[in-house]
Structures are given as C-alpha cells and as structure tokens.
C-alpha positions in Angstrom: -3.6 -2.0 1.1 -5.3 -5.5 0.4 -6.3 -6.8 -2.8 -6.6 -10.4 -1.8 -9.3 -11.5 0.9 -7.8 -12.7 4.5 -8.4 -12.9 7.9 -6.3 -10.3 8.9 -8.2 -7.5 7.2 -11.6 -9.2 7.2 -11.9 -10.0 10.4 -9.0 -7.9 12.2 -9.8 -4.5 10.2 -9.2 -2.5 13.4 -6.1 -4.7 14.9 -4.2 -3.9 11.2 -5.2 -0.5 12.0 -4.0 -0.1 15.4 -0.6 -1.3 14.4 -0.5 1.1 11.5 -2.3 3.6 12.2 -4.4 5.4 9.1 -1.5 4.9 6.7 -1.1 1.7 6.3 2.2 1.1 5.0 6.2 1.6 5.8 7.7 5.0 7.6 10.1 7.1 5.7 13.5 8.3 7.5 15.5 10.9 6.6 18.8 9.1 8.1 20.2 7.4 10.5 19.6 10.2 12.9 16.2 10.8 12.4 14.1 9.7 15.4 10.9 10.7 14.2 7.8 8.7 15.4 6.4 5.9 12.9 3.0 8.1 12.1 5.0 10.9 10.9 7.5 8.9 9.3 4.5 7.3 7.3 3.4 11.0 6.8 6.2 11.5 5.0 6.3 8.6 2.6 2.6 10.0 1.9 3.7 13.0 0.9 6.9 11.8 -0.8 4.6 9.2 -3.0 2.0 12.3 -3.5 4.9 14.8 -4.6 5.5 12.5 -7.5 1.7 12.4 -8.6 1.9 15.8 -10.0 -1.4 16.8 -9.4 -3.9 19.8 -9.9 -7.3 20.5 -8.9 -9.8 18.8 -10.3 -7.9 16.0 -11.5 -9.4 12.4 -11.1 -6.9 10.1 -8.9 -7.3 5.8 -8.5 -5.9 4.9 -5.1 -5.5 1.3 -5.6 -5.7 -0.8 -2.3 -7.0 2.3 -0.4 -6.8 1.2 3.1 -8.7 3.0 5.2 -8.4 6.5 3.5 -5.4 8.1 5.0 -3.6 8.4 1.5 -6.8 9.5 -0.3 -7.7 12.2 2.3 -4.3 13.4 2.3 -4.3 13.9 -1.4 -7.3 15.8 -1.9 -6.5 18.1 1.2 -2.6 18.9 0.0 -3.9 18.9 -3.9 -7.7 19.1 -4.5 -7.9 15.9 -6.4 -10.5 13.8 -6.5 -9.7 10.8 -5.6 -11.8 7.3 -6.2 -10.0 4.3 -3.7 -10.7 0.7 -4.2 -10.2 -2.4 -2.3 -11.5 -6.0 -1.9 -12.6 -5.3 1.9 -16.1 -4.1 2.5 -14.8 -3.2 5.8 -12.2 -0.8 4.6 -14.2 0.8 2.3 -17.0 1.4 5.1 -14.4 2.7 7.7 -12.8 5.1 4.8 -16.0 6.4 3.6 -16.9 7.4 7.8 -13.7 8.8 7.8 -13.8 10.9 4.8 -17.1 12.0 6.1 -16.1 12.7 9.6 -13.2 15.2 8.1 -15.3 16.9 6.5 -15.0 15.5 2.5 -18.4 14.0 1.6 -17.1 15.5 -1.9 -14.1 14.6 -4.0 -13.4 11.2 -2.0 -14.8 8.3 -2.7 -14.4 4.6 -1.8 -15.5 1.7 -3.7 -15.3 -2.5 -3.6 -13.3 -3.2 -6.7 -10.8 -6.1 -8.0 -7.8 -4.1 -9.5 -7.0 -7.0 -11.9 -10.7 -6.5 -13.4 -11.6 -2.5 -12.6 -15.0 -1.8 -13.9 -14.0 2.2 -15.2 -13.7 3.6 -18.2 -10.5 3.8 -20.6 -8.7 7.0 -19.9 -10.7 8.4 -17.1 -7.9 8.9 -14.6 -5.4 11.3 -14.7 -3.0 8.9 -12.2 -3.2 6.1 -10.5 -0.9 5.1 -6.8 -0.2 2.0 -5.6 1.5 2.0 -2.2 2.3 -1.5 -0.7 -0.4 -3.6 -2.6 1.0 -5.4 -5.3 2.8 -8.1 -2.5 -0.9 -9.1 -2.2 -2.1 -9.1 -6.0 -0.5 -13.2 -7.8 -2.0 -11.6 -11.3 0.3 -8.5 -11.4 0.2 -8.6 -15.0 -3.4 -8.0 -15.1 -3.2 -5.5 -12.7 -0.7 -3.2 -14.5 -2.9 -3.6 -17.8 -5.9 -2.3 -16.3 -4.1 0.1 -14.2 -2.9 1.5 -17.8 -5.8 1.0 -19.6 -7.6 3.5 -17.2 -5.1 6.1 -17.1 -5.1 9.1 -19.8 -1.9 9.4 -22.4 0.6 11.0 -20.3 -1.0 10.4 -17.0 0.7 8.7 -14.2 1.4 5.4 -12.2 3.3 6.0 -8.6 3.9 2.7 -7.0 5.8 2.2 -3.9 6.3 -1.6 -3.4 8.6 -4.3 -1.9 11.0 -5.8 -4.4 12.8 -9.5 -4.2 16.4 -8.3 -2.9 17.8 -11.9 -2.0 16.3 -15.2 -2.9 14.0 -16.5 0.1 14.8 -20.0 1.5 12.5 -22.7 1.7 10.6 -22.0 5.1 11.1 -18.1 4.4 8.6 -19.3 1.1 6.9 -21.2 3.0 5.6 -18.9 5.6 5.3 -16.2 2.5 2.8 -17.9 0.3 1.5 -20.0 3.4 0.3 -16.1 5.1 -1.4 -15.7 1.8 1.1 -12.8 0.1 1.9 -13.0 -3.5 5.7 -13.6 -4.6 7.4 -10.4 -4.8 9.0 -9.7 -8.1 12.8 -8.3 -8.6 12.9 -4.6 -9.4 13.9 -5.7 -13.6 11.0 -7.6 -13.4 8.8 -5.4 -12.2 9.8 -2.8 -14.9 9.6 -5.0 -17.7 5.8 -5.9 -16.6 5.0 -1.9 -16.6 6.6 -1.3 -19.7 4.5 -4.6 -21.5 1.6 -3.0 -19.7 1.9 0.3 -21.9 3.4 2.7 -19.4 7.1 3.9 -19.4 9.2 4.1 -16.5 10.5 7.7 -16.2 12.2 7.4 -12.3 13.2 4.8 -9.7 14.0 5.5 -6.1 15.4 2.9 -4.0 14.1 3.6 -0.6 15.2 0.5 1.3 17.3 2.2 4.0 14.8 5.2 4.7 12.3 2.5 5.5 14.0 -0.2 7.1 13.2 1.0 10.5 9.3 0.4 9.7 10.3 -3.2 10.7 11.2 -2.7 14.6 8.5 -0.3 14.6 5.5 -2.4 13.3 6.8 -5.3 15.9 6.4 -2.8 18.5 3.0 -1.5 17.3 1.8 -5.5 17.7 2.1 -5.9 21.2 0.6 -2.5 22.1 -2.0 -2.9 19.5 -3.1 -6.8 21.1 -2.9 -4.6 24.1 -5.0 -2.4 23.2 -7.9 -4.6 21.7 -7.6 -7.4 24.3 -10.7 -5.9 25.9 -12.8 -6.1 22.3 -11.0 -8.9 20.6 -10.7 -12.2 21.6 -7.5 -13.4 22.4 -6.7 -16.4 19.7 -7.6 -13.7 16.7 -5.4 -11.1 18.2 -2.5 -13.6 18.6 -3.0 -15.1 15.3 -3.3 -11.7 13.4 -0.8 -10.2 15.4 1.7 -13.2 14.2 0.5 -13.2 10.6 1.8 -9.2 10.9 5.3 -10.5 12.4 5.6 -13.3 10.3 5.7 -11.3 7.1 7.3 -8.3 7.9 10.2 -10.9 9.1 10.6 -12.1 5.4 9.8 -8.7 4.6 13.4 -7.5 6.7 15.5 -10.1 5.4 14.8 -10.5 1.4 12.9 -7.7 0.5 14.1 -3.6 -0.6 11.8 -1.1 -1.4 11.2 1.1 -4.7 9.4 4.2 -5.6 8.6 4.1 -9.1 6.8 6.7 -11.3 5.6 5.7 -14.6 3.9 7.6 -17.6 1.2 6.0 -19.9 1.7 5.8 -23.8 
C-alpha cells in the first residue's frame, strides 16, 4: 500500500497488518444488507479489482504498493499471472516474499523495493499494472502514472482503485492530512486528465463509495483489537500513536473522500 516512508509501516508493519488483515485496503458491500465480515468484504474488492485486469496465464502483472502480498497471491492463484509487487518498505517486501513462500508460490510471485515514480523495468514489459489504495501516499502522481504507462504494453492495462476529493477539506481536516504524511487526494476529473496526459485512456469508471463506506467503522474497530492484540509485543506509545495515525486518516478519509475504480488502456 505505501509508497512514501513512515512510521506506521516502518516500524508498525504488523500493527497495520493486524487491523487490515493481508489485504490492505477498503471492504466491498453488496448493499445495505450485506453483513459480511471485513476480510471477506476486502476479498471481494480483490476480486472485483482482479475481474477487471483481464488476465491469462502467463501474463506479467506490476502490483504497485504491494502490501504484504495478499493481492499478488490472489491473482496468480485465481489467474496464473505472474505477478512482480513493489513497495518502498523493506519490511513489506520481506513479510510478502515469506508469505508467498509459505503458500506454496516460490514461482510466479515476486516482491521487490522499488519507487513507482522512478521504476527501474523495461518499456512495455507488463501486460497490466493495479494500483489499489496507493496513490493517497504518492505527492508526484504525475510521475507515477508516466512510468506506470511507460511500462505497460500497447493495449495493456491500468486498474486503480483510489480515494477521490469529494468535498473540499477544512483547514484542520488539511492539517491533520498532510501533517500524517498522505499526499492530497485529487478530484476524480483530475485524476483522469493526469491518466490520459500519461498516455493511457480511460475505458470505465465505477464509483464505489457506498459499497465501501462501511470500511470506516470497521477499520476503527480493528484498532482497538489490533493495540489489543500487540500490547504484549509492542510498546504502548507506538501502538497508540500508530493506532491514531490509522483513525486520524480514515476520519478525513469518511468525511471528504469517495472511492473510484478505474480501468485504463495504454496507447
């Protein structure tokens, strides 16, 4: 998920984990009166983000802000991809590469320390690339989106699933925003105008803001089980400060931000 360096994933890899378990990022819910549990609401998103990938065996995949896996693994076991997944934290890319291992992938998935804004591949040599819940940590989007094209075959495609700006933030919402480190999060025209300058066209937009909003209640609850959980291994001031740094963003996150699935196709 991270492509900027923090605390919270440096230093609190496992916490972040605990609360979100192996996909980290937003549930999906059918409705209103869907009372599925967060991890299989996540599964879902997975799946819906994957579904628009269009993949076949043997294809080569770029899971941008990997996490620790889960959305890597997943795609390889439901498409036989391969799939290469970068991020800035060492300690992400460590606990992916054990789990990939441990489930029985040593081929096909692969992990890797890499800067999306400056990705050290080859023109073309992807045949998509996903971004799920990244970009609200990346300030040179821009730069991001050209290299995320540049490595991506004619025809091949971008699947992002991001935050957008749905209401202007007030001055302490801001405040807290840029002060926890996150990148300002772009309108949806915005962000559509940067893919197509990038090279890619956009061929579909989903607006998935009500089938995640209940990621937020959730995630809050996941906090306080999750400082529960590590209070034994973790001392106390890091827990409360990581698990506060969660809150504090997913609070701006509930009260300016929808959420958009977008699939793209390179020129």
């Amino acid at each position: 998920m991270q492509q900027n360096s923090s605390v919270g994933y440096e230093l609190m890899g496992s916490l972040i984990e605990t609360v979100y378990g192996d996909d980290i990022h937003y549930g999906y819910w059918a409705d209103d009166a869907d009372d599925s549990p967060m991890p299989i609401a996540q599964e879902r998103l997975t799946d819906l983000v994957i579904s628009k990938l269009d993949l076949r065996p043997g294809m080569r995949v770029l899971d941008v802000g990997c996490g620790t896996g889960g959305l890597a693994r997943r795609v390889r076991a439901t498409t036989g991809a391969d799939v290469l997944g970068i991020t800035l934290s060492q300690w992400e890319v460590d606990e992916a590469t054990r789990k990939a291992e441990a489930a029985g992938m040593p081929d096909g998935v692969s992990f890797a320390r890499v800067d999306v804004t400056d990705v050290p591949f080859e023109d073309a040599s992807f045949d998509a690339v996903v971004v799920v819940e990244v970009l609200v940590h990346v300030l040179a989007k821009r730069a991001a989106f050209r290299e995320m094209q540049r490595v991506l075959r004619p025809g091949g495609r971008l699947v992002l699933a991001e935050p957008v700006k749905r209401i202007p933030l007030n001055s302490e919402q801001v405040a807290t925003w840029l002060g926890l480190r996150m990148a300002p999060v772009p309108k949806l025209p915005a962000y559509l105008d940067m893919i197509s300058a990038a090279g890619l066209d956009p061929v579909e937009t989903v607006d998935l803001t009500d089938r995640v909003r209940r990621s937020f209640t959730e995630l809050s609850n996941a906090v306080h089980a999750g400082k529960r959980a590590r209070a034994a291994t973790h001392p106390a001031h890091v827990l409360d400060q990581v698990g506060q740094m969660i809150l504090d963003v997913q609070a701006v996150a509930e009260s300016c931000h929808g959420y958009v699935l977008c699939t793209a196709v390179a020129r």
